[in-house]
mmCIF file of C-alpha atoms in Angstrom:
data_model
loop_
_atom_site.group_PDB
_atom_site.id
_atom_site.type_symbol
_atom_site.label_atom_id
_atom_site.label_comp_id
_atom_site.label_asym_id
_atom_site.label_seq_id
_atom_site.Cartn_x
_atom_site.Cartn_y
_atom_site.Cartn_z
ATOM 1 C CA SER A 1 -3.198 -2.255 31.761
ATOM 2 C CA ALA A 2 -3.006 -3.592 28.217
ATOM 3 C CA ILE A 3 -3.913 -7.068 29.434
ATOM 4 C CA THR A 4 -7.148 -5.661 30.881
ATOM 5 C CA VAL A 5 -7.925 -4.025 27.543
ATOM 6 C CA LEU A 6 -7.215 -7.314 25.752
ATOM 7 C CA ALA A 7 -9.466 -9.212 28.173
ATOM 8 C CA CYS A 8 -12.295 -6.700 27.705
ATOM 9 C CA TRP A 9 -11.901 -6.851 23.930
ATOM 10 C CA ALA A 10 -12.015 -10.628 23.977
ATOM 11 C CA LEU A 11 -14.476 -11.468 26.741
ATOM 12 C CA ILE A 12 -16.883 -8.549 26.741
ATOM 13 C CA LEU A 13 -16.793 -7.395 23.125
ATOM 14 C CA GLY A 14 -16.265 -10.823 21.540
ATOM 15 C CA PHE A 15 -13.080 -10.239 19.485
ATOM 16 C CA PRO A 16 -14.381 -7.585 17.062
ATOM 17 C CA PHE A 17 -11.887 -6.879 14.285
ATOM 18 C CA PRO A 18 -12.592 -5.589 10.778
ATOM 19 C CA ASN A 19 -12.609 -8.107 7.933
ATOM 20 C CA ASN A 20 -10.518 -5.657 5.937
ATOM 21 C CA PRO A 21 -8.142 -4.132 8.495
ATOM 22 C CA ASP A 22 -6.162 -2.017 6.007
ATOM 23 C CA PRO A 23 -7.860 1.288 6.983
ATOM 24 C CA LEU A 24 -7.348 0.456 10.667
ATOM 25 C CA MET A 25 -3.681 -0.379 10.083
ATOM 26 C CA GLY A 26 -3.194 2.855 8.133
ATOM 27 C CA ALA A 27 -4.907 4.965 10.784
ATOM 28 C CA SER A 28 -3.087 3.325 13.675
ATOM 29 C CA GLY A 29 0.234 3.719 11.866
ATOM 30 C CA THR A 30 -0.487 7.406 11.378
ATOM 31 C CA ILE A 31 -1.505 7.840 15.001
ATOM 32 C CA ALA A 32 1.623 6.022 16.194
ATOM 33 C CA SER A 33 3.780 8.291 14.030
ATOM 34 C CA VAL A 34 2.133 11.383 15.483
ATOM 35 C CA LEU A 35 2.552 10.079 19.036
ATOM 36 C CA VAL A 36 6.235 9.346 18.502
ATOM 37 C CA GLY A 37 6.745 12.778 16.927
ATOM 38 C CA PHE A 38 4.987 14.507 19.800
ATOM 39 C CA LEU A 39 6.995 12.588 22.379
ATOM 40 C CA ALA A 40 10.275 13.363 20.635
ATOM 41 C CA THR A 41 9.313 17.034 20.694
ATOM 42 C CA ALA A 42 8.354 16.761 24.361
ATOM 43 C CA LYS A 43 11.785 15.309 25.125
ATOM 44 C CA ALA A 44 13.405 18.267 23.381
ATOM 45 C CA VAL A 45 11.274 20.667 25.434
ATOM 46 C CA ILE A 46 12.205 18.871 28.663
ATOM 47 C CA LEU A 47 15.880 19.052 27.750
ATOM 48 C CA GLY A 48 15.365 22.763 27.121
ATOM 49 C CA ILE A 49 14.104 23.358 30.657
ATOM 50 C CA THR A 50 16.840 21.431 32.469
ATOM 51 C CA GLY A 51 18.071 24.729 33.925
ATOM 52 C CA SER A 52 14.686 25.608 35.446
ATOM 53 C CA GLU A 53 14.051 25.421 39.184
ATOM 54 C CA VAL A 54 11.334 22.802 38.710
ATOM 55 C CA PHE A 55 13.650 20.493 36.785
ATOM 56 C CA LYS A 56 16.457 21.037 39.287
ATOM 57 C CA LYS A 57 14.085 19.982 42.083
ATOM 58 C CA LEU A 58 12.972 17.001 40.024
ATOM 59 C CA LYS A 59 16.580 15.972 39.492
ATOM 60 C CA ALA A 60 17.514 16.541 43.134
ATOM 61 C CA ALA A 61 14.628 14.308 44.207
ATOM 62 C CA GLY A 62 15.874 11.619 41.830
ATOM 63 C CA TYR A 63 12.864 11.686 39.513
ATOM 64 C CA SER A 64 14.467 12.994 36.330
ATOM 65 C CA ASN A 65 15.696 9.525 35.347
ATOM 66 C CA LEU A 66 12.204 8.126 35.937
ATOM 67 C CA LEU A 67 10.720 10.869 33.755
ATOM 68 C CA PHE A 68 13.124 10.071 30.922
ATOM 69 C CA SER A 69 12.485 6.360 31.385
ATOM 70 C CA TYR A 70 8.730 6.895 31.064
ATOM 71 C CA LEU A 71 9.312 9.071 28.015
ATOM 72 C CA SER A 72 11.492 6.481 26.306
ATOM 73 C CA GLN A 73 8.979 3.721 27.108
ATOM 74 C CA ALA A 74 6.216 5.757 25.499
ATOM 75 C CA VAL A 75 8.332 6.416 22.395
ATOM 76 C CA PHE A 76 9.209 2.718 22.161
ATOM 77 C CA GLY A 77 5.530 1.771 22.605
ATOM 78 C CA GLY A 78 4.585 4.081 19.726
ATOM 79 C CA ILE A 79 7.284 2.612 17.510
ATOM 80 C CA VAL A 80 6.108 -0.929 18.305
ATOM 81 C CA LEU A 81 2.532 0.034 17.349
ATOM 82 C CA LEU A 82 3.834 1.546 14.123
ATOM 83 C CA VAL A 83 5.764 -1.630 13.253
ATOM 84 C CA VAL A 84 2.840 -3.923 14.135
ATOM 85 C CA SER A 85 0.428 -1.774 12.117
ATOM 86 C CA THR A 86 2.760 -1.799 9.121
ATOM 87 C CA PHE A 87 3.157 -5.560 9.429
ATOM 88 C CA GLY A 88 -0.644 -5.855 9.339
ATOM 89 C CA PHE A 89 -0.696 -4.800 5.685
ATOM 90 C CA PHE A 90 1.154 -7.940 4.606
ATOM 91 C CA PHE A 91 -1.343 -10.652 5.469
ATOM 92 C CA PRO A 92 -2.602 -12.347 2.304
ATOM 93 C CA ARG A 93 -5.925 -13.332 3.798
ATOM 94 C CA GLN A 94 -8.547 -11.222 5.453
ATOM 95 C CA PRO A 95 -9.094 -10.895 8.350
ATOM 96 C CA PRO A 96 -5.602 -11.422 9.768
ATOM 97 C CA PRO A 97 -5.005 -14.386 12.096
ATOM 98 C CA LEU A 98 -6.229 -14.156 15.660
ATOM 99 C CA TRP A 99 -2.677 -14.035 17.064
ATOM 100 C CA PHE A 100 -2.067 -10.838 15.068
ATOM 101 C CA GLN A 101 -5.325 -9.336 16.276
ATOM 102 C CA TYR A 102 -4.208 -10.005 19.874
ATOM 103 C CA LEU A 103 -0.816 -8.500 19.115
ATOM 104 C CA TRP A 104 -2.329 -5.381 17.549
ATOM 105 C CA VAL A 105 -4.775 -4.829 20.428
ATOM 106 C CA MET A 106 -1.952 -5.237 22.962
ATOM 107 C CA ALA A 107 0.375 -2.900 21.035
ATOM 108 C CA ALA A 108 -2.333 -0.254 20.612
ATOM 109 C CA ALA A 109 -3.413 -0.435 24.259
ATOM 110 C CA THR A 110 0.193 -0.305 25.485
ATOM 111 C CA ALA A 111 1.063 2.670 23.273
ATOM 112 C CA ILE A 112 -2.032 4.584 24.376
ATOM 113 C CA LEU A 113 -1.559 3.835 28.068
ATOM 114 C CA LEU A 114 2.135 4.801 27.982
ATOM 115 C CA TYR A 115 1.263 7.990 26.100
ATOM 116 C CA VAL A 116 -1.399 8.898 28.667
ATOM 117 C CA ARG A 117 1.026 8.275 31.534
ATOM 118 C CA ILE A 118 3.766 10.508 30.175
ATOM 119 C CA THR A 119 1.314 13.193 29.049
ATOM 120 C CA ARG A 120 -0.146 13.410 32.553
ATOM 121 C CA LEU A 121 3.350 13.748 33.984
ATOM 122 C CA LEU A 122 4.325 16.403 31.465
ATOM 123 C CA PHE A 123 1.228 18.463 32.236
ATOM 124 C CA THR A 124 1.997 18.171 35.962
ATOM 125 C CA LEU A 125 5.549 19.347 35.257
ATOM 126 C CA ILE A 126 4.259 22.293 33.206
ATOM 127 C CA GLU A 127 1.816 23.259 35.970
ATOM 128 C CA LYS A 128 4.666 23.372 38.475
ATOM 129 C CA ALA A 129 6.970 25.378 36.189
#
């Protein structure tokens, strides 16, 4: 979980964070945008296969709502990372305060973990189609 990632970052790695985080904020904002775009496209693809036998079985088993819930959580996680990364550009001093570093690590870990979860499910769905 993201808390495990935060604990590893803090306890094992010793809170490493760049003195000038602007490149990191820019890169993580770009990555978050790509993740959100991919997930929005994935949702469109899923909606396009709602007539398939695999999706009908998924819906009959009651898992379609869970799939869409996971997808929306991943999109929301990507948007949160994008907002946090954008916010990181506005700190007047370098490096940003420790509370922001915690927030960024948690947002990044959450977005990545949610993305991995939904991607694994989507690949499983594609394999069954």
